[in-house]
Structure formats: structure tokens, C-alpha cells
């Protein structure tokens, strides 16, 4: 779990988190030819993943939001200063063959390194130049 507390973020600006889930490698397309792994209207949806929200320093979440394929979660206000969040880790068989892609949109302060491309270093969360 973590919080998005980078100093370059625009204070109080909403953060948009888009979730995309797959059914796994064995998903067939409508023709039965095998598939893309993406959910389709004719197949059951993959099980949602739980997005847990914690007060800073707390051991148990105060809320759990199920995120399904195509869901958008918006975090705004002081949430990044007062709370932590993360997708719940699960060893459940329901998730064994499932992939999840998340696209996060954040607003950065004008002139910050995130906007200008300066001082970007490789990190575990993405690639940044230095």
C-alpha cells in the first residue's frame, strides 16, 4: 500500500485510476478461436479486485472498493495526505490467471521535473529519466 505524496503533484488535484482486467490466457473469443484475454459481453466478467483505503498508520482498511474491468476510481481532496491505498494482495484461485492493468492520471505542478522531463530516474513504479 502507498500514498501518492510526491512533492511535484498539484495539491488537492484529483487522481484518476482506470482498471482493466483480463480473464486470463484461456479466454476464447466469440468465434471460439481462442483469445485476446479481454472480457467480452458473452463471457462472465472477471472477478473484481479490492482497492483498500487506510488511515495513515492504520493496520486495517476503513473501506474496500471492488474494482472491475473498465472501472474508474477518483481520489481527491486531502486523501493523499491523510490516507494510504492499494489493491489487496490475494492468492485466491479466482485471480490465478487474471491480469490487471492500471492507468493512473495525475496533475503535476507547472515547471516540475515530472512536467519538464528533468531529473527522472528509473524506479519500481515506472521509468523516469535523471
CSV table of N, CA, C and O in Angstrom, one decimal:
chain,number,residue,atom,x,y,z
A,1,UNK,N,0.8,-1.2,0.0
A,1,UNK,CA,0.0,0.0,0.0
A,1,UNK,C,0.9,1.2,0.0
A,1,UNK,O,2.1,1.1,0.4
A,2,UNK,N,0.3,2.3,-0.4
A,2,UNK,CA,1.1,3.6,-0.5
A,2,UNK,C,0.2,4.8,-0.6
A,2,UNK,O,-1.0,4.6,-0.6
A,3,UNK,N,0.8,5.9,-0.7
A,3,UNK,CA,0.0,7.1,-1.0
A,3,UNK,C,0.8,7.9,-2.1
A,3,UNK,O,2.0,7.8,-2.1
A,4,UNK,N,0.1,8.6,-2.9
A,4,UNK,CA,0.8,9.4,-3.9
A,4,UNK,C,1.1,10.8,-3.3
A,4,UNK,O,0.3,11.7,-3.4
A,5,UNK,N,2.3,10.9,-2.7
A,5,UNK,CA,2.6,12.1,-2.0
A,5,UNK,C,3.8,12.8,-2.6
A,5,UNK,O,4.6,13.4,-1.8
A,6,UNK,N,4.1,12.6,-3.9
A,6,UNK,CA,5.2,13.3,-4.5
A,6,UNK,C,5.1,14.8,-4.4
A,6,UNK,O,4.0,15.3,-4.6
A,7,UNK,N,6.1,15.5,-4.0
A,7,UNK,CA,6.0,16.9,-3.9
A,7,UNK,C,5.6,17.6,-5.2
A,7,UNK,O,5.1,18.7,-5.2
A,8,UNK,N,5.9,17.0,-6.4
A,8,UNK,CA,5.6,17.6,-7.6
A,8,UNK,C,4.1,17.6,-8.0
A,8,UNK,O,3.6,18.2,-8.9
A,9,UNK,N,3.3,16.8,-7.2
A,9,UNK,CA,1.8,16.7,-7.5
A,9,UNK,C,1.1,18.0,-7.2
A,9,UNK,O,1.5,18.7,-6.2
A,10,UNK,N,0.2,18.4,-7.9
A,10,UNK,CA,-0.7,19.6,-7.7
A,10,UNK,C,-1.5,19.3,-6.4
A,10,UNK,O,-2.3,18.3,-6.4
A,11,UNK,N,-1.4,20.0,-5.3
A,11,UNK,CA,-2.1,19.7,-4.1
A,11,UNK,C,-3.6,19.7,-4.3
A,11,UNK,O,-4.2,20.6,-4.9
A,12,UNK,N,-4.2,18.6,-3.8
A,12,UNK,CA,-5.7,18.5,-3.8
A,12,UNK,C,-6.3,18.2,-5.2
A,12,UNK,O,-7.5,18.0,-5.3
A,13,UNK,N,-5.5,18.1,-6.2
A,13,UNK,CA,-6.0,17.7,-7.6
A,13,UNK,C,-6.4,16.3,-7.5
A,13,UNK,O,-5.8,15.4,-6.9
A,14,UNK,N,-7.5,16.0,-8.2
A,14,UNK,CA,-8.0,14.6,-8.3
A,14,UNK,C,-6.9,13.7,-9.0
A,14,UNK,O,-6.2,14.1,-9.9
A,15,UNK,N,-6.9,12.4,-8.6
A,15,UNK,CA,-6.1,11.4,-9.2
A,15,UNK,C,-7.1,10.4,-9.8
A,15,UNK,O,-7.9,9.9,-9.0
A,16,UNK,N,-7.0,10.1,-11.1
A,16,UNK,CA,-7.9,9.1,-11.7
A,16,UNK,C,-7.2,7.8,-11.9
A,16,UNK,O,-6.1,7.8,-12.5
A,17,UNK,N,-7.8,6.7,-11.5
A,17,UNK,CA,-7.2,5.4,-11.6
A,17,UNK,C,-8.2,4.5,-12.4
A,17,UNK,O,-9.3,4.2,-12.0
A,18,UNK,N,-7.7,4.1,-13.6
A,18,UNK,CA,-8.5,3.3,-14.5
A,18,UNK,C,-8.0,1.8,-14.4
A,18,UNK,O,-6.9,1.6,-14.5
A,19,UNK,N,-9.0,0.9,-14.2
A,19,UNK,CA,-8.6,-0.5,-14.1
A,19,UNK,C,-9.1,-1.3,-15.3
A,19,UNK,O,-10.3,-1.1,-15.8
A,20,UNK,N,-8.3,-2.2,-15.8
A,20,UNK,CA,-8.6,-3.1,-16.9
A,20,UNK,C,-8.2,-4.5,-16.5
A,20,UNK,O,-7.0,-4.7,-16.1
A,21,UNK,N,-9.1,-5.4,-16.5
A,21,UNK,CA,-8.9,-6.8,-16.1
A,21,UNK,C,-9.0,-7.8,-17.3
A,21,UNK,O,-9.8,-7.5,-18.2
A,22,UNK,N,-8.3,-8.9,-17.2
A,22,UNK,CA,-8.4,-9.9,-18.2
A,22,UNK,C,-8.9,-11.2,-17.5
A,22,UNK,O,-8.8,-11.3,-16.3
A,23,UNK,N,-9.5,-12.0,-18.3
A,23,UNK,CA,-10.0,-13.3,-17.8
A,23,UNK,C,-8.8,-14.3,-17.7
A,23,UNK,O,-8.9,-15.4,-17.2
A,24,UNK,N,-7.7,-14.0,-18.4
A,24,UNK,CA,-6.6,-14.9,-18.4
A,24,UNK,C,-6.4,-15.5,-19.8
A,24,UNK,O,-7.1,-15.2,-20.7
A,25,UNK,N,-5.3,-16.3,-20.0
A,25,UNK,CA,-4.9,-16.7,-21.3
A,25,UNK,C,-5.9,-17.7,-22.0
A,25,UNK,O,-5.8,-17.9,-23.2
A,26,UNK,N,-6.8,-18.3,-21.2
A,26,UNK,CA,-7.6,-19.3,-21.8
A,26,UNK,C,-9.0,-18.8,-22.3
A,26,UNK,O,-9.8,-19.5,-22.7
A,27,UNK,N,-9.2,-17.5,-22.2
A,27,UNK,CA,-10.4,-16.8,-22.7
A,27,UNK,C,-10.5,-17.0,-24.2
A,27,UNK,O,-9.6,-16.7,-24.9
A,28,UNK,N,-11.7,-17.5,-24.6
A,28,UNK,CA,-11.9,-17.7,-26.0
A,28,UNK,C,-12.7,-16.4,-26.5
A,28,UNK,O,-13.5,-15.9,-25.8
A,29,UNK,N,-12.5,-16.1,-27.8
A,29,UNK,CA,-13.3,-15.0,-28.4
A,29,UNK,C,-14.6,-15.6,-28.9
A,29,UNK,O,-14.9,-16.8,-28.8
A,30,UNK,N,-15.5,-14.8,-29.5
A,30,UNK,CA,-16.8,-15.2,-29.9
A,30,UNK,C,-16.8,-16.3,-30.9
A,30,UNK,O,-17.7,-17.1,-31.0
A,31,UNK,N,-15.7,-16.4,-31.7
A,31,UNK,CA,-15.6,-17.4,-32.8
A,31,UNK,C,-15.1,-18.7,-32.2
A,31,UNK,O,-15.1,-19.8,-32.9
A,32,UNK,N,-14.7,-18.7,-30.9
A,32,UNK,CA,-14.2,-19.9,-30.3
A,32,UNK,C,-12.7,-20.2,-30.7
A,32,UNK,O,-12.2,-21.2,-30.4
A,33,UNK,N,-12.1,-19.2,-31.4
A,33,UNK,CA,-10.8,-19.4,-31.9
A,33,UNK,C,-9.7,-19.1,-30.8
A,33,UNK,O,-8.5,-19.2,-31.2
A,34,UNK,N,-10.0,-18.8,-29.6
A,34,UNK,CA,-9.0,-18.5,-28.6
A,34,UNK,C,-8.8,-17.0,-28.6
A,34,UNK,O,-9.1,-16.3,-29.5
A,35,UNK,N,-8.3,-16.6,-27.5
A,35,UNK,CA,-8.4,-15.3,-27.4
A,35,UNK,C,-7.5,-14.2,-27.0
A,35,UNK,O,-6.3,-14.4,-26.9
A,36,UNK,N,-8.2,-13.1,-26.9
A,36,UNK,CA,-7.5,-11.9,-26.5
A,36,UNK,C,-7.2,-11.8,-25.1
A,36,UNK,O,-6.4,-11.0,-24.6
A,37,UNK,N,-7.9,-12.6,-24.3
A,37,UNK,CA,-7.8,-12.5,-22.8
A,37,UNK,C,-8.6,-11.4,-22.2
A,37,UNK,O,-8.7,-11.2,-21.0
A,38,UNK,N,-9.3,-10.6,-23.1
A,38,UNK,CA,-10.1,-9.5,-22.6
A,38,UNK,C,-11.5,-9.9,-22.4
A,38,UNK,O,-12.0,-10.8,-23.1
A,39,UNK,N,-12.2,-9.3,-21.4
A,39,UNK,CA,-13.6,-9.7,-21.2
A,39,UNK,C,-14.5,-9.4,-22.4
A,39,UNK,O,-14.2,-8.4,-23.1
A,40,UNK,N,-15.5,-10.2,-22.6
A,40,UNK,CA,-16.4,-9.8,-23.7
A,40,UNK,C,-17.8,-9.9,-23.1
A,40,UNK,O,-18.0,-10.5,-22.1
A,41,UNK,N,-18.8,-9.4,-23.9
A,41,UNK,CA,-20.2,-9.4,-23.4
A,41,UNK,C,-20.7,-10.8,-23.2
A,41,UNK,O,-21.6,-11.0,-22.4
A,42,UNK,N,-20.2,-11.7,-24.0
A,42,UNK,CA,-20.7,-13.1,-24.0
A,42,UNK,C,-20.1,-14.0,-22.9
A,42,UNK,O,-20.6,-15.1,-22.6
A,43,UNK,N,-19.1,-13.5,-22.2
A,43,UNK,CA,-18.4,-14.2,-21.2
A,43,UNK,C,-18.6,-13.6,-19.8
A,43,UNK,O,-18.8,-12.4,-19.7
A,44,UNK,N,-18.5,-14.4,-18.8
A,44,UNK,CA,-18.7,-13.8,-17.4
A,44,UNK,C,-17.5,-12.8,-17.2
A,44,UNK,O,-16.4,-13.0,-17.7
A,45,UNK,N,-17.8,-11.7,-16.5
A,45,UNK,CA,-16.7,-10.8,-16.1
A,45,UNK,C,-15.8,-11.4,-15.2
A,45,UNK,O,-16.1,-12.2,-14.3
A,46,UNK,N,-14.5,-11.0,-15.3
A,46,UNK,CA,-13.5,-11.4,-14.3
A,46,UNK,C,-13.9,-10.9,-12.9
A,46,UNK,O,-14.5,-9.8,-12.8
A,47,UNK,N,-13.5,-11.6,-11.8
A,47,UNK,CA,-13.9,-11.1,-10.5
A,47,UNK,C,-13.2,-9.7,-10.2
A,47,UNK,O,-12.1,-9.5,-10.6
A,48,UNK,N,-13.9,-8.8,-9.5
A,48,UNK,CA,-13.3,-7.5,-9.2
A,48,UNK,C,-12.1,-7.7,-8.3
A,48,UNK,O,-12.1,-8.6,-7.5
A,49,UNK,N,-11.2,-6.7,-8.3
A,49,UNK,CA,-10.1,-6.7,-7.3
A,49,UNK,C,-10.5,-5.7,-6.2
A,49,UNK,O,-11.2,-4.7,-6.5
A,50,UNK,N,-10.1,-5.9,-5.0
A,50,UNK,CA,-10.4,-5.0,-3.9
A,50,UNK,C,-9.4,-3.9,-3.7
A,50,UNK,O,-8.2,-4.2,-3.6
A,51,UNK,N,-9.8,-2.7,-3.7
A,51,UNK,CA,-9.0,-1.5,-3.5
A,51,UNK,C,-9.2,-1.1,-2.1
A,51,UNK,O,-10.3,-0.6,-1.7
A,52,UNK,N,-8.2,-1.2,-1.2
A,52,UNK,CA,-8.3,-0.9,0.2
A,52,UNK,C,-7.9,0.5,0.5
A,52,UNK,O,-6.8,0.9,0.0
A,53,UNK,N,-8.6,1.2,1.4
A,53,UNK,CA,-8.2,2.5,1.8
A,53,UNK,C,-8.0,2.5,3.3
A,53,UNK,O,-8.8,2.0,4.1
A,54,UNK,N,-6.8,3.0,3.8
A,54,UNK,CA,-6.4,3.0,5.2
A,54,UNK,C,-6.1,4.4,5.6
A,54,UNK,O,-5.6,5.3,4.9
A,55,UNK,N,-6.5,4.7,6.9
A,55,UNK,CA,-6.0,6.0,7.5
A,55,UNK,C,-4.5,5.8,7.7
A,55,UNK,O,-4.0,4.7,7.9
A,56,UNK,N,-3.7,6.9,7.6
A,56,UNK,CA,-2.3,6.8,7.8
A,56,UNK,C,-1.9,6.0,9.1
A,56,UNK,O,-2.5,6.4,10.1
A,57,UNK,N,-1.1,5.0,9.0
A,57,UNK,CA,-0.7,4.3,10.2
A,57,UNK,C,-1.6,3.2,10.6
A,57,UNK,O,-1.2,2.4,11.5
A,58,UNK,N,-2.8,3.1,10.0
A,58,UNK,CA,-3.7,2.1,10.4
A,58,UNK,C,-3.4,0.7,9.9
A,58,UNK,O,-2.7,0.6,8.8
A,59,UNK,N,-3.8,-0.4,10.6
A,59,UNK,CA,-3.5,-1.7,10.1
A,59,UNK,C,-4.6,-2.3,9.3
A,59,UNK,O,-4.4,-3.3,8.6
A,60,UNK,N,-5.8,-1.8,9.5
A,60,UNK,CA,-7.0,-2.4,8.8
A,60,UNK,C,-7.6,-1.3,7.9
A,60,UNK,O,-7.6,-0.1,8.3
A,61,UNK,N,-8.1,-1.7,6.8
A,61,UNK,CA,-8.7,-0.7,5.9
A,61,UNK,C,-10.0,-0.1,6.5
A,61,UNK,O,-10.7,-0.8,7.2
A,62,UNK,N,-10.3,1.1,6.2
A,62,UNK,CA,-11.6,1.7,6.6
A,62,UNK,C,-12.6,1.6,5.5
A,62,UNK,O,-13.8,1.7,5.7
A,63,UNK,N,-12.2,1.2,4.3
A,63,UNK,CA,-13.1,1.0,3.1
A,63,UNK,C,-12.4,0.0,2.2
A,63,UNK,O,-11.2,0.0,2.0
A,64,UNK,N,-13.2,-0.8,1.5
A,64,UNK,CA,-12.7,-1.6,0.4
A,64,UNK,C,-13.7,-1.4,-0.8
A,64,UNK,O,-14.9,-1.6,-0.6
A,65,UNK,N,-13.1,-1.0,-1.9
A,65,UNK,CA,-13.9,-0.7,-3.1
A,65,UNK,C,-13.6,-1.8,-4.1
A,65,UNK,O,-12.5,-2.0,-4.6
A,66,UNK,N,-14.6,-2.6,-4.6
A,66,UNK,CA,-14.4,-3.5,-5.7
A,66,UNK,C,-14.2,-2.8,-7.0
A,66,UNK,O,-15.0,-2.0,-7.4
A,67,UNK,N,-13.1,-3.1,-7.7
A,67,UNK,CA,-12.8,-2.5,-9.0
A,67,UNK,C,-12.9,-3.6,-10.0
A,67,UNK,O,-12.1,-4.6,-10.0
A,68,UNK,N,-13.8,-3.4,-11.0
A,68,UNK,CA,-14.0,-4.4,-12.1
A,68,UNK,C,-13.4,-3.8,-13.3
A,68,UNK,O,-12.8,-2.7,-13.4
A,69,UNK,N,-13.5,-4.6,-14.4
A,69,UNK,CA,-12.9,-4.2,-15.7
A,69,UNK,C,-13.6,-2.9,-16.2
A,69,UNK,O,-14.8,-2.8,-16.2
A,70,UNK,N,-12.8,-1.9,-16.5
A,70,UNK,CA,-13.3,-0.6,-17.0
A,70,UNK,C,-13.7,0.4,-15.9
A,70,UNK,O,-14.2,1.5,-16.3
A,71,UNK,N,-13.6,0.0,-14.7
A,71,UNK,CA,-13.9,1.0,-13.6
A,71,UNK,C,-12.9,2.1,-13.5
A,71,UNK,O,-11.7,1.9,-13.8
A,72,UNK,N,-13.4,3.3,-13.0
A,72,UNK,CA,-12.6,4.4,-12.8
A,72,UNK,C,-12.8,4.8,-11.3
A,72,UNK,O,-13.9,4.9,-10.8
A,73,UNK,N,-11.7,5.0,-10.6
A,73,UNK,CA,-11.7,5.4,-9.2
A,73,UNK,C,-11.1,6.8,-9.2
A,73,UNK,O,-10.0,7.0,-9.8
A,74,UNK,N,-11.7,7.7,-8.5
A,74,UNK,CA,-11.2,9.1,-8.3
A,74,UNK,C,-10.8,9.3,-6.9
A,74,UNK,O,-11.7,9.1,-6.0
A,75,UNK,N,-9.6,9.7,-6.6
A,75,UNK,CA,-9.1,10.1,-5.3
A,75,UNK,C,-8.9,11.6,-5.3
A,75,UNK,O,-8.1,12.1,-6.2
A,76,UNK,N,-9.5,12.3,-4.4
A,76,UNK,CA,-9.4,13.8,-4.4
A,76,UNK,C,-9.2,14.4,-3.0
A,76,UNK,O,-9.2,13.6,-2.1
A,77,UNK,N,-9.2,15.7,-3.0
A,77,UNK,CA,-9.0,16.4,-1.7
A,77,UNK,C,-7.7,16.1,-1.0
A,77,UNK,O,-6.7,16.0,-1.6
A,78,UNK,N,-7.8,15.8,0.3
A,78,UNK,CA,-6.6,15.5,1.1
A,78,UNK,C,-6.3,14.1,1.2
A,78,UNK,O,-5.5,13.7,2.0
A,79,UNK,N,-7.0,13.2,0.4
A,79,UNK,CA,-6.8,11.8,0.6
A,79,UNK,C,-5.3,11.4,0.6
A,79,UNK,O,-4.9,10.5,1.3
A,80,UNK,N,-4.5,11.9,-0.3
A,80,UNK,CA,-3.1,11.5,-0.4
A,80,UNK,C,-2.3,12.0,0.8
A,80,UNK,O,-1.2,11.4,1.1
A,81,UNK,N,-2.8,12.9,1.5
A,81,UNK,CA,-2.1,13.4,2.7
A,81,UNK,C,-2.5,12.6,4.0
A,81,UNK,O,-1.7,12.5,4.9
A,82,UNK,N,-3.7,12.1,4.0
A,82,UNK,CA,-4.3,11.5,5.2
A,82,UNK,C,-4.6,10.0,5.2
A,82,UNK,O,-4.9,9.4,6.2
A,83,UNK,N,-4.4,9.5,4.0
A,83,UNK,CA,-4.7,8.0,3.8
A,83,UNK,C,-3.7,7.4,2.9
A,83,UNK,O,-3.0,8.0,2.1
A,84,UNK,N,-3.7,6.0,3.0
A,84,UNK,CA,-2.9,5.2,2.1
A,84,UNK,C,-3.9,4.3,1.3
A,84,UNK,O,-5.0,4.1,1.8
A,85,UNK,N,-3.5,3.7,0.2
A,85,UNK,CA,-4.4,2.8,-0.5
A,85,UNK,C,-3.6,1.8,-1.3
A,85,UNK,O,-2.4,1.9,-1.4
A,86,UNK,N,-4.3,0.8,-1.8
A,86,UNK,CA,-3.6,-0.3,-2.6
A,86,UNK,C,-4.6,-1.4,-2.9
A,86,UNK,O,-5.6,-1.6,-2.3
A,87,UNK,N,-4.2,-2.1,-4.0
A,87,UNK,CA,-5.0,-3.3,-4.3
A,87,UNK,C,-4.7,-4.4,-3.4
A,87,UNK,O,-3.5,-4.7,-3.1
A,88,UNK,N,-5.7,-5.1,-2.8
A,88,UNK,CA,-5.4,-6.1,-1.9
A,88,UNK,C,-4.7,-7.3,-2.5
A,88,UNK,O,-5.1,-7.8,-3.6
A,89,UNK,N,-3.7,-7.8,-1.9
A,89,UNK,CA,-3.0,-9.0,-2.4
A,89,UNK,C,-3.8,-10.2,-2.1
A,89,UNK,O,-4.4,-10.3,-1.0
A,90,UNK,N,-3.9,-11.1,-3.1
A,90,UNK,CA,-4.7,-12.3,-2.9
A,90,UNK,C,-4.1,-13.4,-3.6
A,90,UNK,O,-3.6,-13.3,-4.7
A,91,UNK,N,-4.1,-14.6,-2.9
A,91,UNK,CA,-3.7,-15.8,-3.5
A,91,UNK,C,-4.8,-16.7,-4.0
A,91,UNK,O,-4.7,-17.8,-4.4
A,92,UNK,N,-6.0,-16.1,-4.0
A,92,UNK,CA,-7.2,-16.8,-4.4
A,92,UNK,C,-7.1,-17.4,-5.8
A,92,UNK,O,-6.6,-16.7,-6.7
A,93,UNK,N,-7.7,-18.5,-6.0
A,93,UNK,CA,-7.6,-19.2,-7.4
A,93,UNK,C,-8.4,-18.3,-8.4
A,93,UNK,O,-8.1,-18.4,-9.6
A,94,UNK,N,-9.4,-17.5,-7.9
A,94,UNK,CA,-10.2,-16.7,-8.9
A,94,UNK,C,-9.3,-15.7,-9.6
A,94,UNK,O,-9.6,-15.3,-10.7
A,95,UNK,N,-8.1,-15.4,-9.0
A,95,UNK,CA,-7.2,-14.4,-9.7
A,95,UNK,C,-6.0,-15.0,-10.3
A,95,UNK,O,-5.2,-14.3,-10.9
A,96,UNK,N,-5.9,-16.4,-10.2
A,96,UNK,CA,-4.7,-17.1,-10.7
A,96,UNK,C,-4.2,-16.7,-12.1
A,96,UNK,O,-3.1,-16.6,-12.4
A,97,UNK,N,-5.2,-16.7,-13.0
A,97,UNK,CA,-4.8,-16.5,-14.4
A,97,UNK,C,-5.2,-15.1,-14.9
A,97,UNK,O,-5.2,-14.8,-16.1
A,98,UNK,N,-5.6,-14.2,-14.0
A,98,UNK,CA,-6.1,-12.9,-14.3
A,98,UNK,C,-4.9,-11.8,-14.3
A,98,UNK,O,-4.1,-11.8,-13.4
A,99,UNK,N,-5.0,-11.0,-15.3
A,99,UNK,CA,-4.0,-9.9,-15.4
A,99,UNK,C,-4.8,-8.6,-15.1
A,99,UNK,O,-6.0,-8.5,-15.4
A,100,UNK,N,-4.1,-7.6,-14.5
A,100,UNK,CA,-4.7,-6.3,-14.3
A,100,UNK,C,-3.7,-5.2,-14.8
A,100,UNK,O,-2.5,-5.3,-14.5
A,101,UNK,N,-4.3,-4.3,-15.5
A,101,UNK,CA,-3.6,-3.1,-15.9
A,101,UNK,C,-4.2,-1.9,-15.3
A,101,UNK,O,-5.5,-1.8,-15.3
A,102,UNK,N,-3.4,-1.0,-14.8
A,102,UNK,CA,-4.0,0.2,-14.2
A,102,UNK,C,-3.3,1.4,-14.9
A,102,UNK,O,-2.1,1.4,-15.1
A,103,UNK,N,-4.1,2.4,-15.3
A,103,UNK,CA,-3.6,3.6,-15.8
A,103,UNK,C,-4.0,4.7,-14.8
A,103,UNK,O,-5.2,4.9,-14.5
A,104,UNK,N,-3.0,5.4,-14.3
A,104,UNK,CA,-3.2,6.5,-13.4
A,104,UNK,C,-2.9,7.8,-14.0
A,104,UNK,O,-1.9,8.0,-14.6
A,105,UNK,N,-3.8,8.8,-13.8
A,105,UNK,CA,-3.7,10.1,-14.3
A,105,UNK,C,-3.6,11.1,-13.1
A,105,UNK,O,-4.4,11.1,-12.3
A,106,UNK,N,-2.4,11.8,-13.1
A,106,UNK,CA,-2.2,12.8,-12.0
A,106,UNK,C,-1.9,14.2,-12.6
A,106,UNK,O,-1.3,14.3,-13.7
A,107,UNK,N,-2.2,15.2,-11.8
A,107,UNK,CA,-1.8,16.6,-12.2
A,107,UNK,C,-0.5,17.0,-11.5
A,107,UNK,O,-0.5,16.9,-10.2
A,108,UNK,N,0.4,17.5,-12.2
A,108,UNK,CA,1.7,17.9,-11.6
A,108,UNK,C,1.8,19.4,-11.7
A,108,UNK,O,1.2,20.1,-12.6
A,109,UNK,N,2.6,20.0,-10.8
A,109,UNK,CA,2.8,21.4,-10.7
A,109,UNK,C,3.5,21.9,-12.0
A,109,UNK,O,4.4,21.2,-12.5
A,110,UNK,N,3.1,23.0,-12.6
A,110,UNK,CA,3.8,23.5,-13.8
A,110,UNK,C,5.3,23.7,-13.5
A,110,UNK,O,5.6,24.2,-12.4
A,111,UNK,N,6.1,23.4,-14.4
A,111,UNK,CA,7.6,23.5,-14.2
A,111,UNK,C,8.2,22.5,-13.4
A,111,UNK,O,9.5,22.5,-13.2
A,112,UNK,N,7.5,21.5,-12.8
A,112,UNK,CA,8.1,20.4,-12.0
A,112,UNK,C,8.8,19.5,-13.0
A,112,UNK,O,8.6,19.4,-14.2
A,113,UNK,N,9.7,18.7,-12.4
A,113,UNK,CA,10.5,17.7,-13.2
A,113,UNK,C,9.6,16.7,-13.9
A,113,UNK,O,9.9,16.3,-15.0
A,114,UNK,N,8.5,16.4,-13.3
A,114,UNK,CA,7.5,15.5,-13.9
A,114,UNK,C,7.0,16.1,-15.2
A,114,UNK,O,6.6,15.3,-16.2
A,115,UNK,N,6.8,17.4,-15.3
A,115,UNK,CA,6.3,18.1,-16.5
A,115,UNK,C,7.4,18.3,-17.5
A,115,UNK,O,7.2,18.1,-18.7
A,116,UNK,N,8.6,18.8,-17.0
A,116,UNK,CA,9.7,19.1,-17.9
A,116,UNK,C,10.5,18.0,-18.4
A,116,UNK,O,11.2,18.1,-19.3
A,117,UNK,N,10.4,16.8,-17.7
A,117,UNK,CA,11.2,15.7,-18.0
A,117,UNK,C,12.6,15.6,-17.4
A,117,UNK,O,13.4,14.8,-17.7
A,118,UNK,N,12.9,16.6,-16.6
A,118,UNK,CA,14.2,16.7,-15.9
A,118,UNK,C,14.2,15.8,-14.7
A,118,UNK,O,13.2,15.5,-14.1
A,119,UNK,N,15.4,15.4,-14.3
A,119,UNK,CA,15.6,14.6,-13.0
A,119,UNK,C,14.7,13.4,-12.9
A,119,UNK,O,14.1,13.1,-11.9
A,120,UNK,N,14.6,12.6,-14.0
A,120,UNK,CA,13.8,11.4,-13.9
A,120,UNK,C,14.7,10.2,-13.8
A,120,UNK,O,15.6,10.0,-14.6
A,121,UNK,N,14.5,9.3,-12.8
A,121,UNK,CA,15.3,8.2,-12.5
A,121,UNK,C,14.4,6.9,-12.6
A,121,UNK,O,13.2,6.9,-12.4
A,122,UNK,N,15.0,5.8,-13.0
A,122,UNK,CA,14.3,4.5,-13.1
A,122,UNK,C,13.9,4.1,-11.7
A,122,UNK,O,14.7,4.1,-10.7
A,123,UNK,N,12.6,3.8,-11.5
A,123,UNK,CA,12.0,3.4,-10.2
A,123,UNK,C,11.2,2.1,-10.4
A,123,UNK,O,10.9,1.7,-11.6
A,124,UNK,N,10.8,1.5,-9.4
A,124,UNK,CA,10.0,0.3,-9.5
A,124,UNK,C,8.6,0.6,-10.0
A,124,UNK,O,7.9,-0.3,-10.5
A,125,UNK,N,8.1,1.8,-9.9
A,125,UNK,CA,6.8,2.2,-10.3
A,125,UNK,C,6.7,2.7,-11.8
A,125,UNK,O,5.7,2.9,-12.3
A,126,UNK,N,7.8,2.8,-12.4
A,126,UNK,CA,7.8,3.3,-13.8
A,126,UNK,C,9.2,3.7,-14.2
A,126,UNK,O,10.2,3.6,-13.4
A,127,UNK,N,9.4,4.2,-15.4
A,127,UNK,CA,10.7,4.7,-15.8
A,127,UNK,C,10.7,6.2,-15.8
A,127,UNK,O,9.8,6.8,-16.3
A,128,UNK,N,11.7,6.7,-15.2
A,128,UNK,CA,11.9,8.1,-15.0
A,128,UNK,C,13.4,8.4,-15.4
A,128,UNK,O,14.3,7.7,-15.1
A,129,UNK,N,13.6,9.5,-16.2
A,129,UNK,CA,14.9,10.0,-16.6
A,129,UNK,C,15.6,10.8,-15.5
A,129,UNK,O,14.9,11.6,-14.8
A,130,UNK,N,16.9,10.8,-15.4
A,130,UNK,CA,17.6,11.7,-14.4
A,130,UNK,C,18.5,12.6,-15.2
A,130,UNK,O,19.1,12.3,-16.1
